[in-house]
């Protein structure tokens, strides 16, 4: 680190005012030698451990037909975790709108908001041109041209008592909204392009910014969006160890072994070429961008993100080292050795 945490300004330029929210992000990846039951069981254990460790929320990824993540419905697993916990928020990161009906997703979100007393958060995204579109019958047009309408329909449903719709991709006569949450769950939009950033901004929605870019790129996204006061979310890979060298070694050894086979699951529905990603090089990039190292290294990295971007809600991918034991130990150490110092520094 360049400076100790005690030397950091508690309210630096950019509005860092101490209300930092820390969560974990779970892919439910299938590690080498595991089956899907083990991956799901580990994910539930991790969520419960995160609540015990003092994290504020747990976010769940959603994928189909790949070992990169074995959760096909983030809302179904969210319901299970909301029942297994009592304090933490549980969110989807993200529910993919291109491969499901927005009204069905909105109904599920409203039900979870009601059952959990408001602990559910809904993250949505456009997804990709993957074979999900063929299997579920939504097709490339929904992916390429229908995201804005899907998002608008979802928001309208969450905010209405009754709703009819007539659009390019959806049309139905008026029906009652049941169940209806008087306070709808907060909605966040995953953004990986200026066009999606603009779409979120036009609807007054916060962004979820991914792990593939660093704080400067995220700061630029917030600037393009134009409303830094919204509760934007920044995703990170996090791995704590006694030293940075040990943390990097753990990821370089463990992450490519599950990441490589997992990335093979991204198959385009129309067989368009997809640039291959080297799992070793990608792991090295994650080590360069994110809180990987000693407790002070991790806290320093997270504070830097807050300072540069103004984003106060950070979620940490904690399972990258590639084993159940490493995941649970990482959660425990982050909660015990990083969160207190980070919050004290704010």
XYZ file of C-alpha atoms in Angstrom:
346
model
C 0.000 0.000 0.000
C 1.079 3.572 -0.556
C -0.527 4.843 2.664
C -1.826 3.220 5.817
C -5.584 3.108 6.318
C -5.252 5.531 9.189
C -3.746 8.086 6.824
C -6.647 7.934 4.387
C -9.030 10.876 4.390
C -12.369 9.679 5.815
C -14.376 11.883 3.447
C -12.354 12.172 0.224
C -13.465 13.956 -2.927
C -16.366 12.126 -4.534
C -18.766 11.894 -1.648
C -17.380 8.945 0.310
C -19.377 9.530 3.475
C -19.035 6.216 5.296
C -22.242 4.448 4.301
C -20.370 1.733 2.432
C -22.359 -1.471 1.870
C -20.422 -4.745 1.467
C -21.880 -7.899 -0.024
C -20.718 -11.133 -1.588
C -21.345 -12.418 -5.118
C -21.849 -16.150 -5.685
C -21.584 -17.820 -9.096
C -22.209 -21.353 -7.782
C -19.504 -22.567 -10.135
C -18.935 -26.309 -10.373
C -15.382 -26.881 -9.200
C -13.255 -29.781 -10.534
C -14.380 -33.062 -9.015
C -17.689 -31.614 -7.797
C -21.218 -32.347 -8.876
C -24.028 -29.805 -9.053
C -25.404 -30.772 -5.650
C -22.051 -29.953 -4.046
C -21.848 -26.607 -5.865
C -25.330 -25.614 -4.692
C -24.716 -26.805 -1.136
C -21.513 -24.766 -0.995
C -23.377 -21.719 -2.238
C -25.970 -21.982 0.529
C -23.212 -22.460 3.119
C -21.416 -19.396 1.773
C -24.511 -17.223 2.045
C -25.127 -18.257 5.646
C -21.441 -17.714 6.439
C -21.607 -14.229 4.891
C -24.455 -13.227 7.187
C -22.507 -14.554 10.159
C -19.364 -12.697 9.023
C -21.132 -9.326 8.943
C -21.731 -8.778 5.229
C -24.747 -6.716 4.231
C -26.047 -8.770 1.338
C -25.607 -11.794 -0.921
C -25.962 -11.629 -4.711
C -26.603 -14.623 -6.963
C -25.617 -15.161 -10.572
C -27.843 -16.950 -13.093
C -26.632 -19.154 -15.963
C -27.883 -21.956 -18.184
C -26.180 -25.009 -19.637
C -22.701 -24.397 -18.214
C -20.492 -25.301 -15.268
C -19.497 -21.625 -14.803
C -22.627 -21.326 -12.644
C -25.204 -24.018 -11.951
C -28.048 -21.724 -10.833
C -30.647 -21.500 -13.656
C -32.977 -19.286 -11.596
C -31.455 -16.715 -9.275
C -34.906 -15.899 -7.882
C -35.564 -19.514 -6.855
C -32.253 -19.701 -4.996
C -32.861 -16.232 -3.534
C -36.087 -17.502 -2.001
C -34.235 -20.392 -0.392
C -31.514 -18.120 0.991
C -34.000 -15.579 2.297
C -35.560 -18.391 4.304
C -32.139 -19.584 5.500
C -31.048 -16.138 6.712
C -32.597 -13.419 8.837
C -30.677 -10.179 8.251
C -28.836 -9.969 4.939
C -30.339 -8.695 1.726
C -30.417 -11.207 -1.123
C -30.209 -10.060 -4.725
C -29.915 -11.393 -8.257
C -26.797 -10.526 -10.217
C -28.449 -10.893 -12.527
C -31.798 -12.237 -13.665
C -31.548 -12.323 -17.457
C -34.479 -10.563 -19.122
C -33.754 -11.780 -22.658
C -34.602 -15.396 -21.843
C -37.691 -15.022 -19.643
C -40.952 -13.108 -19.531
C -40.626 -9.841 -17.597
C -44.067 -10.246 -15.996
C -43.137 -13.681 -14.644
C -39.922 -12.257 -13.205
C -41.758 -9.269 -11.716
C -44.284 -11.601 -10.048
C -41.470 -13.605 -8.481
C -39.706 -10.436 -7.327
C -42.860 -9.043 -5.721
C -43.501 -12.320 -3.928
C -39.933 -12.457 -2.571
C -40.129 -8.831 -1.453
C -43.312 -9.585 0.490
C -42.101 -12.851 2.020
C -38.742 -11.400 3.076
C -39.980 -8.160 4.569
C -38.135 -6.147 1.927
C -34.785 -7.961 1.932
C -34.939 -8.951 -1.748
C -33.127 -6.953 -4.457
C -33.647 -7.488 -8.181
C -30.707 -7.127 -10.516
C -31.510 -7.545 -14.212
C -29.416 -7.732 -17.346
C -29.654 -8.205 -21.067
C -27.532 -11.357 -21.102
C -25.826 -12.478 -24.286
C -26.605 -14.077 -27.653
C -26.363 -17.527 -26.116
C -28.250 -20.758 -26.826
C -30.624 -19.935 -23.937
C -32.533 -17.848 -26.488
C -33.203 -20.924 -28.617
C -34.044 -23.292 -25.783
C -36.512 -20.917 -24.144
C -37.942 -19.688 -27.437
C -37.315 -15.981 -26.937
C -34.944 -15.709 -29.906
C -32.317 -13.232 -31.023
C -34.801 -10.367 -31.624
C -35.576 -10.219 -27.886
C -31.866 -10.042 -27.116
C -30.945 -7.596 -29.874
C -33.948 -5.254 -29.754
C -36.189 -6.114 -26.810
C -34.280 -5.297 -23.631
C -35.666 -1.780 -23.197
C -39.262 -2.943 -23.594
C -38.677 -5.911 -21.283
C -37.278 -3.597 -18.618
C -40.127 -1.104 -19.016
C -42.733 -3.856 -18.724
C -41.078 -5.258 -15.602
C -40.970 -1.818 -13.970
C -44.551 -1.032 -14.930
C -45.755 -4.312 -13.447
C -43.933 -3.714 -10.159
C -45.473 -0.223 -9.881
C -49.076 -0.952 -10.935
C -52.312 -2.361 -9.536
C -53.547 -3.399 -12.968
C -51.738 -3.445 -16.291
C -52.319 -3.894 -20.016
C -49.528 -3.818 -22.586
C -49.085 -3.271 -26.297
C -45.534 -3.260 -27.609
C -43.239 -4.763 -30.209
C -42.465 -7.870 -28.157
C -45.328 -8.144 -25.648
C -49.075 -7.529 -25.794
C -51.863 -8.456 -23.415
C -55.214 -7.144 -22.181
C -55.537 -5.642 -18.716
C -55.004 -7.989 -15.797
C -54.662 -7.420 -12.041
C -51.178 -7.394 -10.555
C -51.037 -10.225 -8.007
C -49.126 -10.408 -5.741
C -48.357 -6.731 -5.444
C -45.633 -5.396 -3.167
C -46.639 -1.937 -1.893
C -42.919 -1.190 -1.733
C -41.437 -2.780 -4.877
C -38.001 -4.377 -4.607
C -35.153 -2.119 -5.730
C -34.079 -2.769 -9.325
C -30.485 -2.521 -10.551
C -29.356 -2.874 -14.185
C -26.150 -4.639 -15.199
C -24.321 -2.295 -17.577
C -21.460 -3.211 -19.892
C -21.962 -0.558 -22.590
C -22.757 3.152 -22.844
C -26.089 2.276 -24.474
C -27.220 0.278 -21.443
C -25.879 2.956 -19.118
C -28.072 5.485 -20.930
C -31.069 3.170 -20.733
C -30.624 2.823 -16.960
C -30.151 6.572 -16.566
C -33.317 7.378 -18.525
C -35.301 5.238 -16.086
C -33.572 6.536 -12.977
C -32.079 3.128 -12.166
C -28.680 2.371 -10.629
C -26.073 0.304 -12.438
C -24.305 -2.926 -11.547
C -20.763 -2.674 -12.940
C -18.854 -5.888 -13.479
C -15.483 -7.361 -12.647
C -13.855 -6.969 -16.055
C -13.058 -3.253 -15.600
C -11.204 -1.252 -12.970
C -12.124 1.845 -10.961
C -11.268 4.378 -13.658
C -13.545 2.685 -16.193
C -16.292 2.433 -13.570
C -15.890 6.112 -12.738
C -16.324 6.879 -16.443
C -19.511 4.778 -16.525
C -20.934 6.680 -13.550
C -20.080 9.949 -15.287
C -21.812 8.857 -18.496
C -24.850 7.705 -16.506
C -25.002 11.137 -14.947
C -26.467 10.434 -11.496
C -23.782 9.474 -8.949
C -26.317 9.767 -6.116
C -28.032 6.503 -7.112
C -26.969 3.301 -5.296
C -24.737 1.910 -8.033
C -23.055 -1.433 -7.320
C -19.471 -2.439 -8.123
C -18.485 -6.128 -8.411
C -15.004 -7.394 -7.505
C -13.045 -10.587 -7.083
C -11.737 -10.702 -3.498
C -9.174 -13.033 -1.965
C -7.514 -12.385 1.382
C -4.365 -14.070 2.689
C -1.448 -13.167 4.936
C 0.371 -11.631 1.959
C -0.457 -10.543 -1.553
C 1.849 -13.246 -2.918
C -0.124 -15.949 -1.121
C -3.478 -14.583 -2.291
C -2.315 -14.327 -5.910
C -0.884 -17.846 -5.774
C -4.194 -19.208 -4.461
C -6.107 -17.648 -7.352
C -3.582 -18.490 -10.053
C -3.673 -22.101 -8.908
C -7.395 -22.478 -8.331
C -9.316 -20.123 -10.578
C -8.242 -21.265 -14.089
C -9.166 -24.875 -13.252
C -12.874 -24.071 -12.979
C -12.952 -20.933 -15.117
C -11.634 -22.590 -18.292
C -14.269 -25.341 -18.505
C -16.905 -22.873 -17.347
C -16.269 -20.365 -20.114
C -16.747 -23.107 -22.720
C -20.454 -22.962 -21.886
C -20.868 -19.618 -23.632
C -22.105 -20.837 -27.023
C -23.780 -18.362 -29.387
C -27.263 -19.286 -30.584
C -26.378 -18.459 -34.189
C -22.837 -19.881 -34.043
C -21.328 -16.421 -34.436
C -17.621 -16.468 -33.581
C -16.844 -15.659 -29.985
C -13.348 -14.557 -29.010
C -11.833 -17.159 -26.709
C -10.608 -16.004 -23.301
C -7.459 -17.415 -21.757
C -8.429 -18.395 -18.177
C -4.884 -17.908 -16.891
C -4.579 -14.423 -18.406
C -8.063 -13.531 -17.135
C -7.146 -14.665 -13.622
C -4.027 -12.507 -13.764
C -6.168 -9.537 -14.824
C -8.475 -10.134 -11.846
C -5.445 -10.151 -9.537
C -4.314 -6.814 -10.989
C -7.734 -5.126 -10.766
C -9.227 -6.306 -7.507
C -8.780 -6.705 -3.731
C -6.320 -9.603 -3.739
C -3.787 -9.718 -0.921
C -3.379 -9.012 2.764
C -6.260 -7.531 4.770
C -4.782 -4.049 4.350
C -4.264 -4.637 0.613
C -7.915 -5.636 0.226
C -9.212 -2.679 2.216
C -6.953 -0.289 0.307
C -8.236 -1.581 -3.030
C -11.878 -1.243 -1.998
C -11.392 2.265 -0.609
C -9.676 3.253 -3.866
C -12.746 2.113 -5.796
C -15.030 4.150 -3.549
C -12.818 7.221 -3.826
C -12.496 7.106 -7.599
C -16.049 6.126 -8.469
C -18.245 7.375 -5.625
C -19.874 3.916 -5.595
C -20.624 2.884 -2.011
C -22.020 -0.601 -2.587
C -19.366 -3.219 -3.315
C -19.995 -6.938 -3.825
C -17.175 -9.466 -3.664
C -16.808 -12.736 -5.576
C -15.396 -14.936 -2.812
C -15.216 -18.410 -4.391
C -12.504 -17.853 -7.010
C -9.870 -20.025 -5.290
C -11.914 -23.030 -6.329
C -12.797 -25.063 -3.254
C -15.444 -25.167 -0.557
C -12.893 -24.784 2.232
C -11.160 -21.855 0.537
C -14.489 -20.113 -0.075
C -15.660 -20.379 3.517
C -12.264 -19.348 4.892
C -12.173 -16.361 2.543
C -15.609 -15.184 3.728
C -14.623 -15.563 7.369
C -11.328 -13.712 6.978
C -12.825 -10.924 4.889
C -15.489 -10.423 7.536
C -13.068 -10.540 10.442
C -9.970 -8.847 9.003
C -11.106 -6.548 6.174
C -14.621 -5.286 6.891
C -13.858 -3.770 10.327
C -10.815 -1.858 9.072
C -12.639 -0.694 5.986
C -15.575 0.582 7.994
C -13.297 2.183 10.574
C -11.438 3.991 7.813
C -14.724 5.469 6.606
